[in-house]
Tab-separated table of C-alpha atoms in Angstrom:
chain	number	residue	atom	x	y	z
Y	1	UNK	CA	0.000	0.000	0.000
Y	2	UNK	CA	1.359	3.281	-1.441
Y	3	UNK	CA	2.119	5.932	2.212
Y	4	UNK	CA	-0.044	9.099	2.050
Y	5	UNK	CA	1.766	12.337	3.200
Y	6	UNK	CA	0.771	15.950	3.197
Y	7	UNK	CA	2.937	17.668	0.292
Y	8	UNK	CA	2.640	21.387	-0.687
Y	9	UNK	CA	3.536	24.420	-1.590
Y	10	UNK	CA	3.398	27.709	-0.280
Y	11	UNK	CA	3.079	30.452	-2.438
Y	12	UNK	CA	1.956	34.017	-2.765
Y	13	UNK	CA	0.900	36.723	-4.839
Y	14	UNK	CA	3.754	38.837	-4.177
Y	15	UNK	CA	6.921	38.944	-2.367
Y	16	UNK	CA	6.528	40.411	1.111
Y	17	UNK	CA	3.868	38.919	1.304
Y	18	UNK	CA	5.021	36.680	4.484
Y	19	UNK	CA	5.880	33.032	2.467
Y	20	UNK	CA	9.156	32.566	5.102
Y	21	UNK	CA	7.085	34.110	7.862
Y	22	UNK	CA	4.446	31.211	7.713
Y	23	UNK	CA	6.878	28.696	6.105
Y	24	UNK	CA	9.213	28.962	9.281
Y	25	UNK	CA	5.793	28.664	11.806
Y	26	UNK	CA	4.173	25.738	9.796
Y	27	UNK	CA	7.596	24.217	10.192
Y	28	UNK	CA	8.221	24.829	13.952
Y	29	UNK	CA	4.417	23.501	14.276
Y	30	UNK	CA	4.569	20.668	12.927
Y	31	UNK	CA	8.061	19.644	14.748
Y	32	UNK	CA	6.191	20.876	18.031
Y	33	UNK	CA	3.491	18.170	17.066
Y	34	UNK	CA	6.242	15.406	16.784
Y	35	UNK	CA	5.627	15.468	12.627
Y	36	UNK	CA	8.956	15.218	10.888
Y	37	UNK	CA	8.578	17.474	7.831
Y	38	UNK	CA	11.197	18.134	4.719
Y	39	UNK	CA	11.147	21.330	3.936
Y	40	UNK	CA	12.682	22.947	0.249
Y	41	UNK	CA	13.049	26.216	-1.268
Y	42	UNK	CA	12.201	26.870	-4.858
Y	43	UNK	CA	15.055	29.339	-6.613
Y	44	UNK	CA	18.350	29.562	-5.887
Y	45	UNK	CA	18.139	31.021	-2.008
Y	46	UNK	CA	21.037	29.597	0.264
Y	47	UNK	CA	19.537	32.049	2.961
Y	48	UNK	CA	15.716	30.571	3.740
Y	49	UNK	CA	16.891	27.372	3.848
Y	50	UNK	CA	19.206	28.109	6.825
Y	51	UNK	CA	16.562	29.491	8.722
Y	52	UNK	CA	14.232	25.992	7.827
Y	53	UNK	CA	17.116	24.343	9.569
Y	54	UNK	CA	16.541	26.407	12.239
Y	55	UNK	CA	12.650	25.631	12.549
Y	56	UNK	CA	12.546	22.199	11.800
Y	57	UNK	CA	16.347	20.825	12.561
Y	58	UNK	CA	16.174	20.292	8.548
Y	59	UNK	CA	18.606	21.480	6.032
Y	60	UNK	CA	15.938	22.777	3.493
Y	61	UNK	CA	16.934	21.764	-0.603
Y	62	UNK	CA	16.880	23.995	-3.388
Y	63	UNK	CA	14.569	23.136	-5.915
Y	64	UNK	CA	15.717	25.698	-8.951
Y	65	UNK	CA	14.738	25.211	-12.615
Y	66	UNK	CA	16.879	27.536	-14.209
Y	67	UNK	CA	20.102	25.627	-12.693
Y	68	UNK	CA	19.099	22.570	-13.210
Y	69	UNK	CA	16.673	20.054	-15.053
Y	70	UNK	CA	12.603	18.771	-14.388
Y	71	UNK	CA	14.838	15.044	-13.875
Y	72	UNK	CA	17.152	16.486	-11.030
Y	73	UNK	CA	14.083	18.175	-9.309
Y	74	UNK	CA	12.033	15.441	-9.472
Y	75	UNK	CA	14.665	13.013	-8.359
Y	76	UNK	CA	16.016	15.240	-5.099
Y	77	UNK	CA	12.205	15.695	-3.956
Y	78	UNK	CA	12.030	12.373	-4.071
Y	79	UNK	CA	15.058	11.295	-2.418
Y	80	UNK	CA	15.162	13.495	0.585
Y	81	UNK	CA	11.249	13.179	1.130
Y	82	UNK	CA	11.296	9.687	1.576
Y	83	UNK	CA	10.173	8.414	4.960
Y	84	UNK	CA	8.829	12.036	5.997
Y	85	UNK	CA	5.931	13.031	8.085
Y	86	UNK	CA	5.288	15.924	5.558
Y	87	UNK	CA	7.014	17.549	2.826
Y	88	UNK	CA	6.808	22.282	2.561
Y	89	UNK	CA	8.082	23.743	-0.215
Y	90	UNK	CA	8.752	27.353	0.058
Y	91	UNK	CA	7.828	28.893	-3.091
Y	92	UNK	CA	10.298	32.450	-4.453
Y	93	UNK	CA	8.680	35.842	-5.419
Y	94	UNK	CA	5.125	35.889	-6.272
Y	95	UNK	CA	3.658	32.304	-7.816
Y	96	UNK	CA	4.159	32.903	-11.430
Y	97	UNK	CA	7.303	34.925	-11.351
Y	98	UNK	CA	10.110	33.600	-13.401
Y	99	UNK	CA	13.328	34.197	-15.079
Y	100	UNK	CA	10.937	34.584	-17.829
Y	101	UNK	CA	7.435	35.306	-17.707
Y	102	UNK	CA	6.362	32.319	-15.336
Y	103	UNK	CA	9.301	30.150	-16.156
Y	104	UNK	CA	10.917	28.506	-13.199
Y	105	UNK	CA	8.888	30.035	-11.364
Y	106	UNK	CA	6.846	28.465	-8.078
Y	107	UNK	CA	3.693	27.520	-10.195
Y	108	UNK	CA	6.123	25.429	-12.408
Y	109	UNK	CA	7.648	23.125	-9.713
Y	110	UNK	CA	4.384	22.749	-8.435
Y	111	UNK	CA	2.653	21.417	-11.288
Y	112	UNK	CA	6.216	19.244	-12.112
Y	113	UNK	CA	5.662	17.788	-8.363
Y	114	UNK	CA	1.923	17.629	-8.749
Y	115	UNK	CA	1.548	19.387	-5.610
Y	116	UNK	CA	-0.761	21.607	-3.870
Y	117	UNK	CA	-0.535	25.387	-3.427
Y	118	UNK	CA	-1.257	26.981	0.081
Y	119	UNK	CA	-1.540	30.987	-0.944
Y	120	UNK	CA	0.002	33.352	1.507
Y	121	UNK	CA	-2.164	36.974	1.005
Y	122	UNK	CA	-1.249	39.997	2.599
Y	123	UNK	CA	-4.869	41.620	3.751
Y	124	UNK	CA	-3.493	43.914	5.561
Y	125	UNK	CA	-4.510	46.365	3.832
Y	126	UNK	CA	-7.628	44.551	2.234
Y	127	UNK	CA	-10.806	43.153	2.923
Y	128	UNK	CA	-13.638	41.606	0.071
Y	129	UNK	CA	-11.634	42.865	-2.808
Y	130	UNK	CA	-9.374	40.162	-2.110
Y	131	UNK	CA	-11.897	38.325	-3.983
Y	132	UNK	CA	-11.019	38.859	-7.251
Y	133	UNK	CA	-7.140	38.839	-6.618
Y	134	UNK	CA	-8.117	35.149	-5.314
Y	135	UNK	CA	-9.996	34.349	-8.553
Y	136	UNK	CA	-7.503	35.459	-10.741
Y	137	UNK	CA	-4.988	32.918	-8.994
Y	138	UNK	CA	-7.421	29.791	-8.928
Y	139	UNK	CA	-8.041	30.310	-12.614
Y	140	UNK	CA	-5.672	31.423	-14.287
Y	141	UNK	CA	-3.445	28.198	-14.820
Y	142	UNK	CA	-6.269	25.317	-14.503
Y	143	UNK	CA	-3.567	22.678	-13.855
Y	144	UNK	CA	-2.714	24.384	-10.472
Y	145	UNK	CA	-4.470	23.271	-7.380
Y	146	UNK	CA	-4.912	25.937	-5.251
Y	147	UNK	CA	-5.750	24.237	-2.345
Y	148	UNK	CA	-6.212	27.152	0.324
Y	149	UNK	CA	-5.297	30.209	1.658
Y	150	UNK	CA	-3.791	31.673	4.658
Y	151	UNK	CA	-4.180	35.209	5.308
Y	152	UNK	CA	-1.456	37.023	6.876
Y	153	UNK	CA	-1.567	40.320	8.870
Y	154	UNK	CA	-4.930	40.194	10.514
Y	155	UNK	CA	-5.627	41.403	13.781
Y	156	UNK	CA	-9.647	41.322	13.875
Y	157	UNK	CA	-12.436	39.150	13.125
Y	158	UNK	CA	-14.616	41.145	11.827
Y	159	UNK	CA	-11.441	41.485	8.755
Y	160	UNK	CA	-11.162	37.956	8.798
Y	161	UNK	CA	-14.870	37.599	8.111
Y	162	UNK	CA	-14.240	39.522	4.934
Y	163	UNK	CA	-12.152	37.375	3.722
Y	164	UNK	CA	-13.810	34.322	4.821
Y	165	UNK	CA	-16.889	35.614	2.832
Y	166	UNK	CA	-14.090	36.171	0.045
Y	167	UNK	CA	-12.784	33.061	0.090
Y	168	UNK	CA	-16.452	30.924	-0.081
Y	169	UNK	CA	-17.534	33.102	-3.148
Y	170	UNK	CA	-14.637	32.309	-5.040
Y	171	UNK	CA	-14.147	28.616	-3.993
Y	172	UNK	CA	-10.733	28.332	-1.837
Y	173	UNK	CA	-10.834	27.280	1.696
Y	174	UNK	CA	-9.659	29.520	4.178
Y	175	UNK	CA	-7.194	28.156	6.159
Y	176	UNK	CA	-6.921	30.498	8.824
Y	177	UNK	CA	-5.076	33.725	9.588
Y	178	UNK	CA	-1.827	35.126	10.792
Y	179	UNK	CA	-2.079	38.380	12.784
Y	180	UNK	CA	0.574	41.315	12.848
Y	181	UNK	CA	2.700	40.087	15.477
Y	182	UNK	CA	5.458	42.440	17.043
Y	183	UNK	CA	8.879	42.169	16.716
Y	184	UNK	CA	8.399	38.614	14.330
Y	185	UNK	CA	9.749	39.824	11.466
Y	186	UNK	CA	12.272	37.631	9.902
Y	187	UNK	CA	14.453	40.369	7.992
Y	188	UNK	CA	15.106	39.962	4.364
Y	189	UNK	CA	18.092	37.582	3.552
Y	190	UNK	CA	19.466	41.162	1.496
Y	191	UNK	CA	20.912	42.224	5.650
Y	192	UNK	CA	23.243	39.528	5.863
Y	193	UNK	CA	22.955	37.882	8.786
Y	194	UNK	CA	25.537	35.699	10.621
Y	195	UNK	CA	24.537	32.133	11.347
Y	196	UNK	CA	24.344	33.008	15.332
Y	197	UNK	CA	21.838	35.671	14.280
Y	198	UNK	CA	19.903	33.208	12.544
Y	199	UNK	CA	20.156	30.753	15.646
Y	200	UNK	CA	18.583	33.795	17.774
Y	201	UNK	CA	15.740	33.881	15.610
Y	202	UNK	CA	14.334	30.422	17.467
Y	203	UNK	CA	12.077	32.432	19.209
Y	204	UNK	CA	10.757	34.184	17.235
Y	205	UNK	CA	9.980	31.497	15.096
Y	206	UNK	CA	8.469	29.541	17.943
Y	207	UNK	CA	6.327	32.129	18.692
Y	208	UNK	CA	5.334	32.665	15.108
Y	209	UNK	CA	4.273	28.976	15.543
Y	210	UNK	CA	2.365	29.040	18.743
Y	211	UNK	CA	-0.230	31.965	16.760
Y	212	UNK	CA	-0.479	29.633	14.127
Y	213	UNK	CA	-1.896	27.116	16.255
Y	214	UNK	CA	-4.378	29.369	17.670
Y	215	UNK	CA	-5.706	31.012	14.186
Y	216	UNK	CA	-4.807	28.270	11.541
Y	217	UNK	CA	-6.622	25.220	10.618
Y	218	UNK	CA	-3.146	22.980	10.276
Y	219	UNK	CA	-5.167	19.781	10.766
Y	220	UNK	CA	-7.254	20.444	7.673
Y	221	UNK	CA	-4.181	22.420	5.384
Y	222	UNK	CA	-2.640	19.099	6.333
Y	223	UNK	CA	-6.050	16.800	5.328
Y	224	UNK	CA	-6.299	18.655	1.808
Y	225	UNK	CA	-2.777	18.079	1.155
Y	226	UNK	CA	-2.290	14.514	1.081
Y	227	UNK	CA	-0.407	12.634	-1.514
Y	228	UNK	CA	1.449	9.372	-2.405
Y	229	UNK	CA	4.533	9.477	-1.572
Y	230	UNK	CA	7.087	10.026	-4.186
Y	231	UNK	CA	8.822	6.926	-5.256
Y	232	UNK	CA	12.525	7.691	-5.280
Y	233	UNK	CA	14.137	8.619	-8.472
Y	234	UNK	CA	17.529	7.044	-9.107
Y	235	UNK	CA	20.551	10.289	-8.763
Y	236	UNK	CA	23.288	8.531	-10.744
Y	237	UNK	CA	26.447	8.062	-8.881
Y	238	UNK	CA	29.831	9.149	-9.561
Y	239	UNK	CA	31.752	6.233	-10.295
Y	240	UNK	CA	35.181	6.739	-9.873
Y	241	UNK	CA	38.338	4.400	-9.708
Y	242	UNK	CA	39.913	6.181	-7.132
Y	243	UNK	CA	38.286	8.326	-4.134
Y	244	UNK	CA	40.203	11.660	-4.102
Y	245	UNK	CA	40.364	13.824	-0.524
Y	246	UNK	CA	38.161	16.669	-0.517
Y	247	UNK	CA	38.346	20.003	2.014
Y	248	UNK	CA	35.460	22.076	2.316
Y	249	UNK	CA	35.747	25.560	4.013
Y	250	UNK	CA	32.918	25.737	6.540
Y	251	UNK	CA	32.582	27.932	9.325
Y	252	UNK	CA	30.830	31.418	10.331
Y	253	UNK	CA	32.569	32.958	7.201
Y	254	UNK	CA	32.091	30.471	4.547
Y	255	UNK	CA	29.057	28.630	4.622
Y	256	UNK	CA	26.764	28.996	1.022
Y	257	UNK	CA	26.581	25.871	-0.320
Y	258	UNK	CA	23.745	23.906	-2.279
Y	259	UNK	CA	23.546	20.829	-0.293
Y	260	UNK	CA	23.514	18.994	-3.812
Y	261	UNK	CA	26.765	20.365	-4.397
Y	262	UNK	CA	28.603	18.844	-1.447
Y	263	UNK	CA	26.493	15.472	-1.661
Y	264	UNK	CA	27.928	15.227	-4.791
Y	265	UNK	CA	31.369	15.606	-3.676
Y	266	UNK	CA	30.867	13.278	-0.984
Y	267	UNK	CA	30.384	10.683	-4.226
Y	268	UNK	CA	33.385	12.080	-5.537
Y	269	UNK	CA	34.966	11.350	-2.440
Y	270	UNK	CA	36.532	11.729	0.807
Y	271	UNK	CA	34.975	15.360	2.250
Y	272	UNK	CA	36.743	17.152	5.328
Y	273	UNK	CA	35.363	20.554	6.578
Y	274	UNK	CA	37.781	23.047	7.436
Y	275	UNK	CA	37.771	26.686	8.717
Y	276	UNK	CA	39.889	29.556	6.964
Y	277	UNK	CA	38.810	31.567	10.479
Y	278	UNK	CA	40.064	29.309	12.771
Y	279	UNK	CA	42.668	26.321	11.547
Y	280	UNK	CA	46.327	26.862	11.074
Y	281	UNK	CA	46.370	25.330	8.017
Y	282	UNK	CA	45.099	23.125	5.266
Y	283	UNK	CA	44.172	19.043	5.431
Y	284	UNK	CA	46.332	17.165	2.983
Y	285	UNK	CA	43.610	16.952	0.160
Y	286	UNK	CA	43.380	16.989	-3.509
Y	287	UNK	CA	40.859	19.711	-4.107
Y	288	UNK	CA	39.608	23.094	-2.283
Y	289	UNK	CA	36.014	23.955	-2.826
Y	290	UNK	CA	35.703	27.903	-0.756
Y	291	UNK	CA	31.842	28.503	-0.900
Y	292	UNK	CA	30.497	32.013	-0.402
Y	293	UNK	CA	29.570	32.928	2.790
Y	294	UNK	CA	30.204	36.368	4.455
Y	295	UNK	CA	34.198	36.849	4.666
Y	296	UNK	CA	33.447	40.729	5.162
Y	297	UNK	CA	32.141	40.010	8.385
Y	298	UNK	CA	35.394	38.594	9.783
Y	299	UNK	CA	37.852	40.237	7.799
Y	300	UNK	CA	40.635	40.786	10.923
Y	301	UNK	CA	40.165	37.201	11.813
Y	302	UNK	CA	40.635	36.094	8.182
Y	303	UNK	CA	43.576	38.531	7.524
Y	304	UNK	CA	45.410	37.711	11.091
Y	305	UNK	CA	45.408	34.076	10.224
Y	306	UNK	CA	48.699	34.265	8.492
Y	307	UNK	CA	49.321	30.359	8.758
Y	308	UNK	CA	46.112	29.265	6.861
Y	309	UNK	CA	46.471	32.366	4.307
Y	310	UNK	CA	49.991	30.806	3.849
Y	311	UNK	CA	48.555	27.158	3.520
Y	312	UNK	CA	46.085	28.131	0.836
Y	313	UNK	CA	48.792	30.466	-1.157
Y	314	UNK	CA	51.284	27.269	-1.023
Y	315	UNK	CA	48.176	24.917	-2.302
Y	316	UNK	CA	47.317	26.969	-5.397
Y	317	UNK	CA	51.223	27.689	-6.201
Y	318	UNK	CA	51.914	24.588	-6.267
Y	319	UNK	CA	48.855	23.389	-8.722
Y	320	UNK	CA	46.418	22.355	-5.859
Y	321	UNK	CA	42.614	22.234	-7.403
Y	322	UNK	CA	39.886	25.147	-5.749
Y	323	UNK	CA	36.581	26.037	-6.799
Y	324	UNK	CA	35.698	29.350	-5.232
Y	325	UNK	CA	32.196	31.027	-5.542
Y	326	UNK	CA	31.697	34.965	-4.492
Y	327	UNK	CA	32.963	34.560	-0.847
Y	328	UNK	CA	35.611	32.811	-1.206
Y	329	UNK	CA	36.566	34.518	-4.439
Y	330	UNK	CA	37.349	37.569	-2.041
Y	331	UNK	CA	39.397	35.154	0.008
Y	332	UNK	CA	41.653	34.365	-2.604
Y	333	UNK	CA	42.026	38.171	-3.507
Y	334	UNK	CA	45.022	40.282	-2.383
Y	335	UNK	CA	42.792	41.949	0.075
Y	336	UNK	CA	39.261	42.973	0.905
Y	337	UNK	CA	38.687	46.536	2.082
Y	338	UNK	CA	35.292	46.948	4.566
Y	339	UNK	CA	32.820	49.757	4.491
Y	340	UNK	CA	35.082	51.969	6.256
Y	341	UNK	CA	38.289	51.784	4.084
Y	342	UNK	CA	39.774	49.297	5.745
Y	343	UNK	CA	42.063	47.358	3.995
Y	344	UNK	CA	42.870	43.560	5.222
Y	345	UNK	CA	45.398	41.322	3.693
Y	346	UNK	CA	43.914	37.708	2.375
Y	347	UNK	CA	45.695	34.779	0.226
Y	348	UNK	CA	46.947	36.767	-2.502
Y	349	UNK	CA	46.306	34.418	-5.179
Y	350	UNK	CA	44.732	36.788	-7.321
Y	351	UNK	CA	46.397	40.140	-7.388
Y	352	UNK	CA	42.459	41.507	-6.834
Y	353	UNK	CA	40.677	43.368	-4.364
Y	354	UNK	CA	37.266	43.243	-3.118
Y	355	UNK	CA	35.603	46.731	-1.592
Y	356	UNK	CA	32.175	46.903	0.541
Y	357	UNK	CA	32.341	50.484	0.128
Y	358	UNK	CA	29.838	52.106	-2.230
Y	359	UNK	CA	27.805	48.740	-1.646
Y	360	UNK	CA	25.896	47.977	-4.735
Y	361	UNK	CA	23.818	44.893	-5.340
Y	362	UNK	CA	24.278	42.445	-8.635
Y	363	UNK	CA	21.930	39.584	-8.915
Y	364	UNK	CA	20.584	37.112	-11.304
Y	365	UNK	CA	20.756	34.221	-12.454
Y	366	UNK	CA	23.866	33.021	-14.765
Y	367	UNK	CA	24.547	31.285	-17.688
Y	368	UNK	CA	28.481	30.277	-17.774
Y	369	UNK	CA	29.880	29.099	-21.227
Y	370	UNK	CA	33.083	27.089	-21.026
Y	371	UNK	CA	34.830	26.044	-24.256
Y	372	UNK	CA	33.771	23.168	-24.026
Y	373	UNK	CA	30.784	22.858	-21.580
Y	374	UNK	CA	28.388	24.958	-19.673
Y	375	UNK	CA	27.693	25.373	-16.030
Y	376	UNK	CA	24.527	27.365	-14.384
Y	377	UNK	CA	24.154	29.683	-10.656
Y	378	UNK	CA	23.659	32.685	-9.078
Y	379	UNK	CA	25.269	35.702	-8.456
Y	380	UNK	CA	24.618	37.990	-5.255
Y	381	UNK	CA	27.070	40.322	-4.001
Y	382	UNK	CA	27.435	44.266	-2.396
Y	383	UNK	CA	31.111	43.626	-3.184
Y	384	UNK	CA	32.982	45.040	-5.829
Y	385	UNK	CA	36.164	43.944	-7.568
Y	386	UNK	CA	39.407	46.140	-7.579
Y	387	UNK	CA	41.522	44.751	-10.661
Y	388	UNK	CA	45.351	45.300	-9.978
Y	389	UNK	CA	45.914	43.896	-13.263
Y	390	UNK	CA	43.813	43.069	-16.310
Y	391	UNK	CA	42.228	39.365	-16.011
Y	392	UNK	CA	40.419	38.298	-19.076
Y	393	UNK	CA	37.662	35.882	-17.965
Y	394	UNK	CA	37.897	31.947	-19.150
Y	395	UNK	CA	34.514	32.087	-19.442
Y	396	UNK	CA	31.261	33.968	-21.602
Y	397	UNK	CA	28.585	34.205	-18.542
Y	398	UNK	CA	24.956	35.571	-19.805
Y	399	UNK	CA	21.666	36.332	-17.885
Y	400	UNK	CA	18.235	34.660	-17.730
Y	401	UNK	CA	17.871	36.605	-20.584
Y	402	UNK	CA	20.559	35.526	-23.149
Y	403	UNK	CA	22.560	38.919	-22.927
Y	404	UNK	CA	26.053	38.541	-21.910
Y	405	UNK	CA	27.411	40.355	-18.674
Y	406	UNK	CA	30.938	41.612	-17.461
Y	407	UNK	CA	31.140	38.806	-14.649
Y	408	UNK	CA	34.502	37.518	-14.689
Y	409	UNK	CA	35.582	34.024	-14.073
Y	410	UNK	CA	39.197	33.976	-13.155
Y	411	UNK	CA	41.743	31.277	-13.247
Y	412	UNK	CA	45.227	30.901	-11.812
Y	413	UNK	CA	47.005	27.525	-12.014
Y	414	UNK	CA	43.784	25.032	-11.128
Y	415	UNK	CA	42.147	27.433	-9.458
Y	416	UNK	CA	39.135	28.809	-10.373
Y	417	UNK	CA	37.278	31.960	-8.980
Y	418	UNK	CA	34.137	33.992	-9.796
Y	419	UNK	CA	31.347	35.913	-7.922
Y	420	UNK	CA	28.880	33.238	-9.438
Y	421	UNK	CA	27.683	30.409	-6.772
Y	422	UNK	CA	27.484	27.318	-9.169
Y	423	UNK	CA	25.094	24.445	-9.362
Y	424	UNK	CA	27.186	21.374	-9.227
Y	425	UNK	CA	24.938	19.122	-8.128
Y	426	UNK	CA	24.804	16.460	-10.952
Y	427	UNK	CA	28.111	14.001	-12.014
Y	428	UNK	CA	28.671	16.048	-15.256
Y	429	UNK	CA	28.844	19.499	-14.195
Y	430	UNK	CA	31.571	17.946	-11.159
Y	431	UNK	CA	33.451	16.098	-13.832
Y	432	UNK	CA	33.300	18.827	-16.443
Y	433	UNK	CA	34.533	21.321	-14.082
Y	434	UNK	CA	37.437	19.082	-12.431
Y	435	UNK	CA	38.717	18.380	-16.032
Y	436	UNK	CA	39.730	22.285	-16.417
Y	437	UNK	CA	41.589	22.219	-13.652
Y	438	UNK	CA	44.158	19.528	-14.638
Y	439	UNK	CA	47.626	20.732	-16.060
């Protein structure tokens, strides 16, 4: 007999509209009621799915359409589902919002998963003429199930009754409602927060919880939302002759990384973690990967670290393979100056600087064109780069959109470094990308 599990979605109609809010509370709820739930973020988002960790003990996993294919998706859904209580999916932006028009978007992995979509509406500001907005949603892409809705930001019931009356004219259940609740915010992923910030956000998310219990219908959001559960789709394995020793930099600095993308190391091989913050110097490995993270944070720890500065320098002069994404990029710079214009020495193995002053914010999705293969991610950074000498980039990297951009990818020896945070979590984009870096 095929296992029935609540699986869905939540969605909204905009961002801000409170999708991590109520994501983190249903989360936290459930755990409170003993339910072991998977959560997973649609889009490319390393942030949210830190803070699902947070409210479920869960690592949440990216579910991203642009970076990778309807076979990947379907197979990691299936594979870290399995033997759940209940599966979440935090949709991105608002439900039909893609790279373009509504491609990649939330309503896309949702009718690829054939799963149900709990809207999130802001009413704050809006009582009966939410009726419309609703009936626009329910049919305006009949192979979506929009199974109910939870309004967020109201404090009366005399609004809720609005929307209630809303809700049975246009044919949605009403799940419930979320009121205004001070000092529950959880602050956009754009303020960089440190992972003990996140931690201190328990609370909050506990108490975001405990109203949900009160105002919510979670028994029936989780009735409406059964499903078979997803047989597991094979993830082909790296098959290698001989395991090769992998280091991994993770600490409060460095710590953006797809969990696909180190799962699919582990195939590779033998994965240590490591800190650039706080060990003298490198494991005896065979290849670096430095993940983004916030380096700007703890740039006097970073730069006082001579030993492990040293280590890394030695490692790439001497051929040693590293992948570095955004973060670690800066790392591997010559220096990285904060927002006051201070300047703090790093591994010097690209004579580059990174600057947070005059903070400016790049973002989008990215094509990058190898000579001979392709790779997809993400690129989010305030940084900017401080060229000491001219580097011409190894790579063509385009937009969502086709049109190229001036991101550079840099390479020095076998190792490679660019502001993009790449998708490596399938056996071809590993190998592909370990073949360049062989002299």
């Amino acid at each position: 007999m095929v296992k029935q599990i609540p699986q869905f979605i939540i969605a909204a109609p905009t961002s801000n509209s409170g999708k991590t809010t109520i994501t983190l509370g249903l989360l936290r709820a459930l755990e409170n009621r003993g339910i072991s739930t998977q959560s997973f973020k649609v889009g490319p988002d390393y942030i949210d799915p830190k803070f699902h960790k947070v409210a479920c003990g869960k690592n949440g996993l990216n579910l991203d359409l642009y970076m990778t294919d309807t076979e990947d998706i379907l197979a990691t859904y299936a594979k870290y589902a399995k033997n759940k209580g209940a599966v979440c999916v935090e949709g991105v932006m608002g439900l039909f919002d893609g790279a373009r028009r509504s491609k990649g978007s939330t309503a896309e992995v949702a009718k690829i998963l054939d799963l149900p979509i709990i809207l999130v509406v802001d009413a704050k500001s809006v009582a009966y003429s939410v009726a419309p907005l609703l009936y626009g949603f329910k049919n305006f892409d009949k192979a979506l199930n929009i199974a109910g809705v939870i309004f967020n930001r109201v404090n009366t019931k005399s609004h809720y009754q609005f929307l209630l009356e809303a809700c049975e004219d246009v044919g949605i259940p009403a799940l419930g409602h979320v009121p205004f609740l001070p000092d529950c915010e959880i602050p956009s992923r754009h303020l960089g927060l440190s992972i003990q910030e996140m931690q201190g956000y328990d609370s909050v998310i506990e108490k975001v919880a405990n109203a949900m219990e009160e105002t919510v219908d979670i028994d029936s959001l989780l009735d409406c939302c059964l499903l078979d559960e997803k047989s597991t789709k094979e993830i082909p394995i790296i098959s290698t002759s001989e395991k090769i020793n992998i280091a991994v930099a993770e600490d409060e600095g460095f710590n953006f990384s797809y969990v696909q993308n180190i799962e699919c190391l582990k195939e590779l091989g033998n994965v240590v973690f490591f800190s650039p913050l706080k060990d003298e110097k490198l494991p005896n490995v065979d290849l670096v990967y430095l993940p983004g993270g916030y380096p700007e944070f703890y740039t006097k720890q970073l730069s006082d670290n001579k030993s492990m500065l040293q280590s890394i320098k030695n490692f790439a002069d001497a051929g040693g393979k590293i992948i570095a994404e955004c973060g670690g990029m800066m790392y591997l710079g010559k220096s990285i100056i904060d927002k006051e214009g201070n300047e703090f020495e790093m591994a010097n193995v690209f004579d580059l600087s990174t600057s947070m002053q005059a903070m400016k914010l790049n973002l989008g999705y990215r094509t990058i064109q190898f000579d001979d293969f392709q790779l997809k991610g993400h690129e989010f950074h305030y940084s900017t780069i401080i060229q000491h000498k001219k580097f011409k980039s190894i790579a063509t990297v385009f937009n969502a959109r086709e049109s190229e951009v001036d991101t550079v990818v840099f390479q020095y020896k076998n190792v490679l470094a660019s502001y993009i945070h790449y998708y490596l979590g399938q056996e071809k984009l590993l190998k592909n990308l370990l073949k360049l870096l062989t002299n």
